[in-house]
mmCIF file of C-alpha atoms in Angstrom:
data_model
loop_
_atom_site.group_PDB
_atom_site.id
_atom_site.type_symbol
_atom_site.label_atom_id
_atom_site.label_comp_id
_atom_site.label_asym_id
_atom_site.label_seq_id
_atom_site.Cartn_x
_atom_site.Cartn_y
_atom_site.Cartn_z
ATOM 1 C CA MET A 29 0.205 -0.146 -0.180
ATOM 2 C CA SER A 30 1.141 3.583 -1.359
ATOM 3 C CA ASP A 31 1.611 6.538 1.813
ATOM 4 C CA ARG A 32 1.278 8.705 0.015
ATOM 5 C CA THR A 33 -2.212 10.982 -0.032
ATOM 6 C CA PRO A 34 -4.052 12.192 -3.004
ATOM 7 C CA PHE A 35 -3.071 15.343 -2.829
ATOM 8 C CA GLU A 36 0.692 17.179 -2.784
ATOM 9 C CA THR A 37 0.797 19.017 0.617
ATOM 10 C CA ASP A 38 4.935 20.251 -0.288
ATOM 11 C CA MET A 39 4.760 20.515 -3.741
ATOM 12 C CA LEU A 40 7.856 22.574 -4.564
ATOM 13 C CA THR A 41 6.374 25.243 -6.874
ATOM 14 C CA LEU A 42 8.588 27.589 -9.426
ATOM 15 C CA ASN A 43 8.281 30.464 -6.831
ATOM 16 C CA ARG A 44 8.612 28.253 -4.088
ATOM 17 C CA TYR A 45 11.873 27.033 -6.022
ATOM 18 C CA VAL A 46 13.120 30.456 -7.687
ATOM 19 C CA MET A 47 13.247 31.761 -3.908
ATOM 20 C CA GLU A 48 15.422 28.937 -2.851
ATOM 21 C CA LYS A 49 17.455 28.975 -6.051
ATOM 22 C CA GLY A 50 17.851 32.953 -5.518
ATOM 23 C CA ARG A 51 19.107 32.433 -1.297
ATOM 24 C CA ARG A 52 21.423 30.482 -2.155
ATOM 25 C CA VAL A 53 23.785 33.166 -3.901
ATOM 26 C CA LYS A 54 25.823 35.387 -2.142
ATOM 27 C CA GLY A 55 24.505 38.784 -2.040
ATOM 28 C CA ALA A 56 21.007 38.252 -3.745
ATOM 29 C CA THR A 57 19.342 41.255 -3.144
ATOM 30 C CA GLY A 58 16.037 38.827 -4.211
ATOM 31 C CA GLU A 59 15.824 41.236 -7.278
ATOM 32 C CA LEU A 60 16.337 38.138 -9.874
ATOM 33 C CA THR A 61 13.753 36.919 -7.276
ATOM 34 C CA GLN A 62 10.469 39.251 -8.599
ATOM 35 C CA LEU A 63 11.738 39.079 -11.777
ATOM 36 C CA LEU A 64 11.058 36.116 -12.721
ATOM 37 C CA ASN A 65 7.798 35.552 -11.220
ATOM 38 C CA SER A 66 6.715 38.587 -13.222
ATOM 39 C CA MET A 67 8.045 36.786 -16.162
ATOM 40 C CA LEU A 68 6.270 33.564 -15.022
ATOM 41 C CA THR A 69 2.108 35.900 -14.261
ATOM 42 C CA ALA A 70 2.520 37.172 -17.452
ATOM 43 C CA VAL A 71 4.072 33.553 -19.177
ATOM 44 C CA LYS A 72 0.189 32.134 -16.998
ATOM 45 C CA ALA A 73 -1.418 35.010 -18.545
ATOM 46 C CA ILE A 74 -0.370 34.778 -21.843
ATOM 47 C CA SER A 75 -1.190 30.586 -21.633
ATOM 48 C CA SER A 76 -5.274 31.717 -20.373
ATOM 49 C CA ALA A 77 -4.960 33.971 -23.231
ATOM 50 C CA VAL A 78 -4.093 31.343 -25.569
ATOM 51 C CA ARG A 79 -7.421 29.028 -24.402
ATOM 52 C CA LYS A 80 -9.040 31.084 -25.216
ATOM 53 C CA ALA A 81 -8.274 32.710 -28.399
ATOM 54 C CA GLY A 82 -10.855 31.255 -30.019
ATOM 55 C CA LEU A 83 -13.992 32.720 -28.164
ATOM 56 C CA ALA A 84 -12.270 36.289 -27.522
ATOM 57 C CA HIS A 85 -12.135 36.400 -31.734
ATOM 58 C CA MET A 86 -8.051 36.496 -31.853
ATOM 59 C CA TYR A 87 -6.764 34.072 -34.280
ATOM 60 C CA GLY A 88 -5.774 35.860 -37.125
ATOM 61 C CA ILE A 89 -3.680 38.903 -38.245
ATOM 62 C CA ALA A 90 -3.679 42.221 -37.294
ATOM 63 C CA GLY A 91 -3.583 44.158 -39.598
ATOM 64 C CA THR A 92 0.449 44.509 -38.849
ATOM 65 C CA VAL A 93 4.175 43.158 -39.983
ATOM 66 C CA ASN A 94 6.600 43.125 -37.127
ATOM 67 C CA VAL A 95 10.410 44.392 -37.182
ATOM 68 C CA THR A 96 11.532 40.586 -38.028
ATOM 69 C CA GLY A 97 9.717 40.908 -41.642
ATOM 70 C CA ASP A 98 6.568 37.880 -40.261
ATOM 71 C CA GLU A 99 2.653 38.863 -39.766
ATOM 72 C CA GLN A 100 1.484 40.269 -36.646
ATOM 73 C CA LYS A 101 -0.752 38.060 -34.580
ATOM 74 C CA LYS A 102 -3.759 38.871 -32.973
ATOM 75 C CA LEU A 103 -1.448 37.467 -29.597
ATOM 76 C CA ASP A 104 1.324 38.155 -30.215
ATOM 77 C CA VAL A 105 0.232 41.524 -29.895
ATOM 78 C CA LEU A 106 -1.929 40.804 -26.165
ATOM 79 C CA SER A 107 1.591 38.419 -25.485
ATOM 80 C CA ASN A 108 4.088 41.103 -25.804
ATOM 81 C CA SER A 109 2.648 43.550 -24.046
ATOM 82 C CA LEU A 110 1.907 41.207 -21.559
ATOM 83 C CA VAL A 111 5.524 40.449 -20.865
ATOM 84 C CA ILE A 112 7.029 43.554 -21.548
ATOM 85 C CA ASN A 113 3.668 46.032 -18.903
ATOM 86 C CA MET A 114 4.591 42.046 -15.875
ATOM 87 C CA LEU A 115 8.657 42.884 -16.825
ATOM 88 C CA GLN A 116 8.766 46.742 -15.732
ATOM 89 C CA SER A 117 6.788 46.193 -13.257
ATOM 90 C CA SER A 118 8.820 43.966 -11.600
ATOM 91 C CA TYR A 119 11.011 46.771 -11.199
ATOM 92 C CA GLY A 120 13.969 44.465 -12.059
ATOM 93 C CA THR A 121 15.012 45.554 -15.869
ATOM 94 C CA CYS A 122 16.666 48.506 -17.739
ATOM 95 C CA VAL A 123 16.635 47.216 -21.214
ATOM 96 C CA LEU A 124 13.766 44.847 -22.618
ATOM 97 C CA VAL A 125 14.254 43.784 -25.951
ATOM 98 C CA SER A 126 11.766 41.819 -28.212
ATOM 99 C CA GLU A 127 11.096 40.270 -30.802
ATOM 100 C CA GLU A 128 7.656 42.828 -31.887
ATOM 101 C CA ASN A 129 9.112 46.351 -31.279
ATOM 102 C CA LYS A 130 12.188 47.807 -33.564
ATOM 103 C CA GLU A 131 14.100 49.042 -31.104
ATOM 104 C CA ALA A 132 15.237 48.081 -26.930
ATOM 105 C CA ILE A 133 12.791 49.317 -24.208
ATOM 106 C CA ILE A 134 13.949 51.323 -21.766
ATOM 107 C CA THR A 135 12.749 51.310 -18.413
ATOM 108 C CA PRO A 136 10.839 54.279 -16.781
ATOM 109 C CA LYS A 137 14.298 56.132 -14.649
ATOM 110 C CA GLU A 138 11.124 55.318 -11.796
ATOM 111 C CA LYS A 139 10.462 51.319 -12.736
ATOM 112 C CA ARG A 140 14.548 50.749 -13.670
ATOM 113 C CA GLY A 141 16.512 47.932 -11.976
ATOM 114 C CA LYS A 142 19.476 45.717 -13.144
ATOM 115 C CA TYR A 143 19.016 43.428 -15.367
ATOM 116 C CA VAL A 144 18.369 43.158 -19.193
ATOM 117 C CA VAL A 145 15.729 41.148 -20.971
ATOM 118 C CA CYS A 146 14.911 40.101 -24.217
ATOM 119 C CA PHE A 147 11.934 37.763 -25.174
ATOM 120 C CA ASP A 148 10.143 36.505 -27.904
ATOM 121 C CA PRO A 149 6.587 36.809 -26.822
ATOM 122 C CA LEU A 150 5.232 34.114 -28.625
ATOM 123 C CA ASP A 151 7.364 31.910 -30.430
ATOM 124 C CA GLY A 152 5.986 30.232 -33.333
ATOM 125 C CA SER A 153 2.827 32.203 -33.988
ATOM 126 C CA SER A 154 2.181 31.326 -37.155
ATOM 127 C CA ASN A 155 0.915 27.695 -35.885
ATOM 128 C CA ILE A 156 -1.739 29.521 -33.587
ATOM 129 C CA ASP A 157 -5.198 29.353 -36.458
ATOM 130 C CA CYS A 158 -4.361 25.949 -36.960
ATOM 131 C CA LEU A 159 -4.016 24.854 -33.202
ATOM 132 C CA ALA A 160 -0.301 23.731 -33.075
ATOM 133 C CA SER A 161 2.041 24.248 -30.618
ATOM 134 C CA ILE A 162 3.960 27.460 -29.229
ATOM 135 C CA GLY A 163 5.517 28.821 -27.034
ATOM 136 C CA THR A 164 7.861 32.006 -25.338
ATOM 137 C CA ILE A 165 11.636 32.233 -25.478
ATOM 138 C CA PHE A 166 13.216 34.476 -22.725
ATOM 139 C CA ALA A 167 17.064 34.997 -21.653
ATOM 140 C CA ILE A 168 17.987 37.466 -18.713
ATOM 141 C CA TYR A 169 21.579 39.047 -19.116
ATOM 142 C CA LYS A 170 22.670 41.558 -15.534
ATOM 143 C CA LYS A 171 23.596 45.079 -17.602
ATOM 144 C CA ALA A 172 27.243 45.278 -17.702
ATOM 145 C CA SER A 173 27.911 48.907 -18.029
ATOM 146 C CA GLU A 174 27.893 52.124 -15.628
ATOM 147 C CA GLU A 175 26.376 54.062 -18.230
ATOM 148 C CA GLU A 176 22.498 54.993 -19.137
ATOM 149 C CA PRO A 177 20.099 52.256 -19.660
ATOM 150 C CA SER A 178 20.558 51.592 -24.246
ATOM 151 C CA GLU A 179 20.658 48.896 -26.309
ATOM 152 C CA LYS A 180 24.154 48.334 -26.475
ATOM 153 C CA ASP A 181 23.225 46.804 -22.578
ATOM 154 C CA ALA A 182 22.119 43.489 -24.738
ATOM 155 C CA PHE A 183 25.437 43.324 -26.590
ATOM 156 C CA GLN A 184 26.678 39.947 -24.883
ATOM 157 C CA PRO A 185 27.183 36.758 -25.531
ATOM 158 C CA GLY A 186 25.019 34.025 -24.080
ATOM 159 C CA ARG A 187 27.540 33.123 -21.873
ATOM 160 C CA ASN A 188 26.620 35.969 -19.958
ATOM 161 C CA ILE A 189 22.726 34.921 -19.194
ATOM 162 C CA VAL A 190 22.351 34.603 -15.944
ATOM 163 C CA ALA A 191 18.669 32.641 -16.469
ATOM 164 C CA ALA A 192 17.219 31.913 -19.283
ATOM 165 C CA GLY A 193 13.744 29.767 -20.323
ATOM 166 C CA TYR A 194 10.714 28.813 -22.309
ATOM 167 C CA ALA A 195 7.357 27.913 -22.045
ATOM 168 C CA LEU A 196 5.035 25.786 -24.103
ATOM 169 C CA TYR A 197 1.504 26.062 -24.708
ATOM 170 C CA GLY A 198 0.981 22.469 -26.054
ATOM 171 C CA SER A 199 -1.301 19.380 -24.760
ATOM 172 C CA ALA A 200 -0.319 22.024 -20.719
ATOM 173 C CA THR A 201 1.687 25.047 -20.709
ATOM 174 C CA LEU A 202 4.730 23.863 -18.756
ATOM 175 C CA VAL A 203 8.617 26.394 -18.308
ATOM 176 C CA ALA A 204 11.561 24.715 -18.503
ATOM 177 C CA LEU A 205 14.455 26.908 -16.725
ATOM 178 C CA SER A 206 17.804 27.366 -15.717
ATOM 179 C CA THR A 207 19.855 29.475 -13.256
ATOM 180 C CA GLY A 208 22.907 28.297 -14.400
ATOM 181 C CA GLN A 209 22.834 25.184 -12.173
ATOM 182 C CA GLY A 210 20.809 22.671 -14.764
ATOM 183 C CA VAL A 211 17.300 23.095 -16.184
ATOM 184 C CA ASP A 212 14.336 21.441 -14.294
ATOM 185 C CA CYS A 213 11.340 21.456 -15.807
ATOM 186 C CA PHE A 214 7.605 22.809 -14.468
ATOM 187 C CA MET A 215 4.407 21.758 -15.263
ATOM 188 C CA LEU A 216 0.681 24.434 -14.819
ATOM 189 C CA ASP A 217 -1.534 23.412 -12.269
ATOM 190 C CA PRO A 218 -5.164 25.050 -13.609
ATOM 191 C CA ALA A 219 -6.581 24.526 -10.863
ATOM 192 C CA LEU A 220 -4.293 26.049 -8.171
ATOM 193 C CA GLY A 221 -2.945 28.677 -11.091
ATOM 194 C CA GLU A 222 0.955 27.396 -10.004
ATOM 195 C CA PHE A 223 3.732 25.876 -12.076
ATOM 196 C CA ILE A 224 4.998 22.522 -10.583
ATOM 197 C CA LEU A 225 8.364 20.537 -9.905
ATOM 198 C CA VAL A 226 7.430 17.933 -12.422
ATOM 199 C CA GLU A 227 11.257 16.976 -13.317
ATOM 200 C CA LYS A 228 14.424 18.378 -11.699
ATOM 201 C CA ASP A 229 18.212 19.172 -13.210
ATOM 202 C CA VAL A 230 17.156 17.455 -16.701
ATOM 203 C CA LYS A 231 19.747 15.822 -19.183
ATOM 204 C CA ILE A 232 19.225 15.390 -22.981
ATOM 205 C CA LYS A 233 20.605 11.468 -24.218
ATOM 206 C CA LYS A 234 24.103 11.906 -25.849
ATOM 207 C CA LYS A 235 22.671 10.064 -28.757
ATOM 208 C CA GLY A 236 18.800 10.825 -30.178
ATOM 209 C CA LYS A 237 17.309 8.897 -33.136
ATOM 210 C CA ILE A 238 15.051 11.986 -33.944
ATOM 211 C CA TYR A 239 16.345 14.667 -36.873
ATOM 212 C CA SER A 240 14.522 18.227 -36.766
ATOM 213 C CA LEU A 241 14.624 20.764 -39.476
ATOM 214 C CA ASN A 242 12.658 22.255 -42.409
ATOM 215 C CA GLU A 243 13.558 19.783 -45.409
ATOM 216 C CA GLY A 244 11.745 22.450 -47.891
ATOM 217 C CA TYR A 245 14.849 23.826 -48.160
ATOM 218 C CA ALA A 246 16.826 20.828 -49.206
ATOM 219 C CA LYS A 247 17.425 23.058 -52.860
ATOM 220 C CA TYR A 248 19.153 25.734 -50.717
ATOM 221 C CA PHE A 249 20.757 23.180 -48.763
ATOM 222 C CA ASP A 250 24.799 23.801 -47.747
ATOM 223 C CA PRO A 251 27.025 20.256 -48.483
ATOM 224 C CA ALA A 252 27.652 20.126 -44.914
ATOM 225 C CA VAL A 253 23.956 19.257 -44.164
ATOM 226 C CA THR A 254 22.736 17.138 -47.490
ATOM 227 C CA GLU A 255 26.075 14.487 -46.822
ATOM 228 C CA TYR A 256 24.889 14.416 -42.732
ATOM 229 C CA LEU A 257 21.101 14.032 -43.234
ATOM 230 C CA GLN A 258 22.104 12.144 -46.294
ATOM 231 C CA LYS A 259 23.830 9.580 -42.724
ATOM 232 C CA LYS A 260 21.012 9.851 -40.848
ATOM 233 C CA LYS A 261 19.114 8.688 -43.678
ATOM 234 C CA PHE A 262 20.710 6.106 -44.481
ATOM 235 C CA PRO A 263 23.253 5.031 -41.610
ATOM 236 C CA GLU A 264 26.134 2.612 -44.183
ATOM 237 C CA ASP A 265 26.822 1.027 -39.739
ATOM 238 C CA GLY A 266 23.600 -0.790 -40.742
ATOM 239 C CA SER A 267 21.716 0.933 -37.673
ATOM 240 C CA SER A 268 17.549 1.924 -38.342
ATOM 241 C CA PRO A 269 17.784 5.240 -40.068
ATOM 242 C CA TYR A 270 16.914 8.452 -38.186
ATOM 243 C CA ALA A 271 12.614 9.713 -37.371
ATOM 244 C CA SER A 272 12.267 13.032 -39.569
ATOM 245 C CA ARG A 273 9.670 15.508 -36.799
ATOM 246 C CA TYR A 274 9.302 18.747 -38.060
ATOM 247 C CA VAL A 275 6.521 20.867 -36.168
ATOM 248 C CA GLY A 276 7.568 24.254 -37.259
ATOM 249 C CA SER A 277 7.295 26.254 -33.503
ATOM 250 C CA MET A 278 10.977 26.774 -31.946
ATOM 251 C CA VAL A 279 9.613 25.444 -28.805
ATOM 252 C CA ALA A 280 8.234 22.979 -29.243
ATOM 253 C CA ASP A 281 11.262 21.408 -31.506
ATOM 254 C CA VAL A 282 13.296 22.045 -29.475
ATOM 255 C CA HIS A 283 11.563 20.960 -26.175
ATOM 256 C CA ARG A 284 10.998 17.644 -27.873
ATOM 257 C CA THR A 285 14.799 17.275 -28.604
ATOM 258 C CA LEU A 286 15.947 17.844 -25.096
ATOM 259 C CA VAL A 287 13.132 15.357 -24.405
ATOM 260 C CA TYR A 288 13.877 12.659 -26.422
ATOM 261 C CA GLY A 289 16.952 13.311 -28.220
ATOM 262 C CA GLY A 290 18.088 14.324 -31.645
ATOM 263 C CA ILE A 291 19.233 17.104 -33.457
ATOM 264 C CA PHE A 292 16.925 20.113 -34.380
ATOM 265 C CA MET A 293 18.232 22.242 -37.158
ATOM 266 C CA TYR A 294 17.996 25.515 -38.835
ATOM 267 C CA PRO A 295 21.294 26.092 -40.612
ATOM 268 C CA ALA A 296 22.400 28.461 -43.069
ATOM 269 C CA ASN A 297 21.542 28.044 -46.896
ATOM 270 C CA GLN A 298 21.251 29.765 -49.972
ATOM 271 C CA LYS A 299 18.221 31.905 -49.312
ATOM 272 C CA SER A 300 19.331 32.978 -45.863
ATOM 273 C CA PRO A 301 23.405 32.886 -45.648
ATOM 274 C CA LYS A 302 22.854 34.167 -41.488
ATOM 275 C CA GLY A 303 20.770 31.377 -40.646
ATOM 276 C CA LYS A 304 17.115 32.764 -39.841
ATOM 277 C CA LEU A 305 16.735 32.814 -36.134
ATOM 278 C CA ARG A 306 17.269 35.519 -33.856
ATOM 279 C CA LEU A 307 19.877 35.245 -31.659
ATOM 280 C CA LEU A 308 19.206 37.321 -29.032
ATOM 281 C CA TYR A 309 15.883 35.754 -28.071
ATOM 282 C CA GLU A 310 15.698 32.340 -29.384
ATOM 283 C CA CYS A 311 18.641 31.354 -29.936
ATOM 284 C CA ASN A 312 20.701 32.140 -27.061
ATOM 285 C CA PRO A 313 17.853 30.954 -24.675
ATOM 286 C CA MET A 314 17.372 28.247 -26.293
ATOM 287 C CA ALA A 315 21.111 27.598 -26.620
ATOM 288 C CA PHE A 316 22.265 27.895 -22.911
ATOM 289 C CA ILE A 317 19.417 25.703 -22.228
ATOM 290 C CA ILE A 318 20.500 23.443 -24.271
ATOM 291 C CA GLU A 319 24.483 23.253 -22.586
ATOM 292 C CA GLN A 320 22.945 23.432 -19.366
ATOM 293 C CA ALA A 321 21.038 20.180 -19.582
ATOM 294 C CA GLY A 322 24.799 18.298 -21.217
ATOM 295 C CA GLY A 323 23.597 18.655 -25.281
ATOM 296 C CA MET A 324 25.588 21.021 -28.017
ATOM 297 C CA ALA A 325 24.309 24.366 -29.380
ATOM 298 C CA THR A 326 26.237 25.062 -32.008
ATOM 299 C CA THR A 327 25.920 28.598 -35.514
ATOM 300 C CA GLY A 328 28.614 25.949 -37.568
ATOM 301 C CA SER A 329 32.524 27.246 -36.936
ATOM 302 C CA GLU A 330 31.704 28.629 -33.530
ATOM 303 C CA ALA A 331 29.337 27.796 -30.162
ATOM 304 C CA VAL A 332 26.151 30.071 -29.945
ATOM 305 C CA LEU A 333 26.613 31.399 -27.007
ATOM 306 C CA ASP A 334 30.281 32.456 -27.886
ATOM 307 C CA VAL A 335 28.709 35.077 -30.342
ATOM 308 C CA LYS A 336 29.132 38.837 -29.928
ATOM 309 C CA PRO A 337 26.251 40.196 -31.387
ATOM 310 C CA GLU A 338 26.115 43.089 -33.484
ATOM 311 C CA SER A 339 22.287 44.152 -33.331
ATOM 312 C CA ILE A 340 19.313 43.863 -31.354
ATOM 313 C CA HIS A 341 17.600 41.399 -34.179
ATOM 314 C CA GLN A 342 20.445 39.570 -35.558
ATOM 315 C CA ARG A 343 19.936 36.715 -37.248
ATOM 316 C CA VAL A 344 21.770 33.011 -37.393
ATOM 317 C CA PRO A 345 22.689 29.558 -37.604
ATOM 318 C CA LEU A 346 21.446 27.317 -35.222
ATOM 319 C CA VAL A 347 22.457 22.971 -35.140
ATOM 320 C CA LEU A 348 21.419 22.573 -31.143
ATOM 321 C CA GLY A 349 20.856 18.609 -29.616
ATOM 322 C CA SER A 350 22.832 15.770 -28.229
ATOM 323 C CA PRO A 351 26.520 15.911 -28.601
ATOM 324 C CA GLU A 352 27.116 12.880 -29.961
ATOM 325 C CA ASP A 353 24.575 14.625 -32.885
ATOM 326 C CA VAL A 354 25.758 18.175 -32.944
ATOM 327 C CA GLN A 355 29.979 16.951 -32.944
ATOM 328 C CA GLU A 356 28.157 13.792 -36.264
ATOM 329 C CA TYR A 357 27.551 17.134 -38.055
ATOM 330 C CA LEU A 358 30.294 19.612 -37.123
ATOM 331 C CA ASP A 359 33.179 16.796 -38.606
ATOM 332 C CA CYS A 360 30.748 16.987 -41.952
ATOM 333 C CA VAL A 361 31.371 21.284 -42.044
ATOM 334 C CA GLN A 362 34.663 20.066 -41.132
ATOM 335 C CA LYS A 363 35.429 17.024 -43.323
ATOM 336 C CA LEU A 364 34.000 19.983 -46.310
ATOM 337 C CA GLN A 365 35.798 22.687 -45.356
ATOM 338 C CA LYS A 366 39.228 20.846 -45.651
ATOM 339 C CA SER A 367 38.752 18.684 -48.696
ATOM 340 C CA SER A 368 37.662 22.458 -50.254
#
């Protein structure tokens, strides 16, 4: 007989987790704890809006295009406002960088703190109308200079990230979070309105059995990508070929890669020689999470977290996942570089 009661009386909520992590940091002021809690309130509100979108007539296009050329959906605009307002009201931020805003947002003086937050309020929003999984991605940095806040404060390599995470609005709402001490996953309990710890110190498999990329662009692929895919589909050692899975929503594809192992790729190609995904609020947070889980994330020429940003909407190629799978891709890149 199990002695477990049907109701947990000592659950580890995300609020409690963040406070406990904060207490372990020498000289902590509680500002980051407050900031993370505000971010999570925004995630809960977005989750609620996503669930109600059809009833509230929030599907469809808002009639505008964001700075990176994507059509803005009504939920995009709402999510962006939610995150900005919640972060600024935490009194912990000085600079915000959003996918939806052309320029960095400087927090008013009376609400300023010491952190820079880069975020994609609703990633994969082209999937909203067909009810596929979408998500929110964020990375938090500490302001490095003593000067007046500006967008230059966001030009820090991913190695400087203090905390990063993503929310996945799928069959349930999940948050994966890292403060630099591994990755933990939390599920939103709708009855409690709280995120509950469901998996501690998540580790990615050393090698997976799934590759994930948009093969519709095969015509434009670099030879290294083509060769790598050929090895996955027609293994020379007689092993089973890899399965292909691609949702087209980065949070969903990366989360599956984290859980099942394998490789996620959005490499540079002839159409997008600098890659398609944005460094500050897509690639860096995801690379940080994957590395914290024991995986690898590369542009093909260097680790994503080592890239020094030059603009707030900078694009870079991205390949991440299980370390052995990513290394095999890098071997293809290096082999072709030598031969040429």
